[in-house]
Tab-separated table of C-alpha atoms in Angstrom:
chain	number	residue	atom	x	y	z
A	1	THR	CA	-25.918	94.119	-46.810
A	2	ALA	CA	-24.027	95.940	-44.077
A	3	THR	CA	-26.271	97.539	-41.499
A	4	GLU	CA	-26.234	101.090	-40.209
A	5	GLY	CA	-24.162	101.600	-37.066
A	6	VAL	CA	-21.651	98.851	-37.911
A	7	PRO	CA	-18.029	100.080	-37.808
A	8	PRO	CA	-16.220	100.129	-41.152
A	9	SER	CA	-14.094	97.160	-42.153
A	10	PRO	CA	-10.308	97.664	-41.802
A	11	PRO	CA	-8.534	98.502	-45.074
A	12	PRO	CA	-7.115	95.578	-47.082
A	13	GLY	CA	-3.721	94.376	-45.867
A	14	ILE	CA	-4.271	95.303	-42.210
A	15	ILE	CA	-5.544	91.839	-41.234
A	16	VAL	CA	-3.555	88.946	-42.717
A	17	ILE	CA	-3.363	85.183	-42.197
A	18	GLY	CA	-1.198	84.412	-39.160
A	19	SER	CA	-1.792	87.760	-37.471
A	20	TYR	CA	-3.561	88.240	-34.159
A	21	VAL	CA	-6.758	90.236	-33.850
A	22	GLU	CA	-8.789	91.472	-30.907
A	23	VAL	CA	-12.576	91.709	-30.739
A	24	ASN	CA	-13.370	95.416	-30.483
A	25	GLY	CA	-16.487	97.568	-30.544
A	26	THR	CA	-19.088	94.957	-29.585
A	27	ARG	CA	-19.738	96.416	-26.116
A	28	THR	CA	-21.197	93.528	-24.111
A	29	ASP	CA	-22.668	91.686	-27.122
A	30	GLY	CA	-19.491	89.902	-28.218
A	31	LEU	CA	-18.708	88.813	-31.777
A	32	ARG	CA	-20.488	85.820	-33.271
A	33	LEU	CA	-18.117	83.232	-34.770
A	34	HIS	CA	-19.982	81.484	-37.574
A	35	ALA	CA	-19.499	77.966	-38.960
A	36	GLU	CA	-19.397	79.453	-42.495
A	37	PRO	CA	-18.732	82.992	-43.774
A	38	ALA	CA	-22.430	83.899	-43.924
A	39	LEU	CA	-24.821	85.734	-41.624
A	40	ASN	CA	-27.349	82.888	-41.683
A	41	SER	CA	-24.860	80.120	-40.768
A	42	GLU	CA	-24.660	78.399	-37.374
A	43	VAL	CA	-22.995	80.362	-34.533
A	44	PRO	CA	-21.101	77.843	-32.373
A	45	PHE	CA	-19.207	80.478	-30.340
A	46	VAL	CA	-19.217	84.139	-29.349
A	47	GLY	CA	-15.916	85.949	-28.981
A	48	MET	CA	-15.979	88.308	-26.023
A	49	GLU	CA	-14.928	91.971	-26.168
A	50	ALA	CA	-11.079	92.202	-26.038
A	51	GLU	CA	-10.652	88.444	-26.673
A	52	VAL	CA	-7.680	87.673	-28.934
A	53	PHE	CA	-7.752	85.248	-31.878
A	54	GLN	CA	-5.295	84.197	-34.565
A	55	VAL	CA	-6.333	84.594	-38.208
A	56	GLN	CA	-6.288	81.192	-39.956
A	57	ASP	CA	-8.050	81.843	-43.290
A	58	GLY	CA	-9.675	84.525	-45.382
A	59	PRO	CA	-10.641	86.967	-46.490
A	60	ARG	CA	-13.986	85.919	-47.911
A	61	GLN	CA	-16.669	88.296	-49.134
A	62	ALA	CA	-20.291	87.458	-48.263
A	63	ASP	CA	-23.457	89.267	-47.203
A	64	GLY	CA	-21.788	92.663	-47.605
A	65	TYR	CA	-18.941	91.870	-45.190
A	66	THR	CA	-15.318	90.737	-45.236
A	67	TRP	CA	-14.944	87.523	-43.205
A	68	TRP	CA	-11.879	85.975	-41.533
A	69	TYR	CA	-11.551	82.510	-40.007
A	70	LEU	CA	-10.323	82.897	-36.437
A	71	SER	CA	-8.998	80.456	-33.846
A	72	ALA	CA	-8.391	81.146	-30.148
A	73	PRO	CA	-4.669	80.638	-29.452
A	74	PHE	CA	-5.238	78.725	-26.197
A	75	ASP	CA	-8.437	76.838	-27.060
A	76	LYS	CA	-8.542	75.563	-30.654
A	77	ASN	CA	-12.215	74.597	-30.149
A	78	ARG	CA	-13.102	78.326	-30.112
A	79	ARG	CA	-12.981	79.061	-33.818
A	80	GLY	CA	-15.129	80.286	-36.660
A	81	TRP	CA	-15.732	82.940	-39.290
A	82	ALA	CA	-16.124	86.536	-38.119
A	83	VAL	CA	-16.781	89.837	-39.874
A	84	SER	CA	-13.749	92.131	-39.904
A	85	ASN	CA	-15.716	95.191	-38.775
A	86	TYR	CA	-15.251	94.236	-35.121
A	87	LEU	CA	-11.576	93.235	-35.325
A	88	ILE	CA	-8.406	95.220	-34.674
A	89	THR	CA	-4.881	93.891	-35.072
A	90	THR	CA	-2.879	93.240	-31.931
A	91	SER	CA	0.403	91.646	-30.882
A	92	ASN	CA	0.766	87.994	-29.871
A	93	PRO	CA	-1.331	87.110	-26.805
């Protein structure tokens, strides 16, 4: 389930496939990009605060969160599933 202190997820329709999102609200922790849309899945990458990604897939509901599959626009190896609570929409990078 969602934990206390986590920002709310954006309303439906704000984040869509093909849009760009920015990691926001993680302070210095960054946002874990998971191999699967699940809290207990492998974390191959961490998106840094203010880093921009393009939305490739989603949404998926799991573990009390809405998940989106993100890919870095300039490094396709930086990709994974992230919870929407730490994402805000932004313009193209």
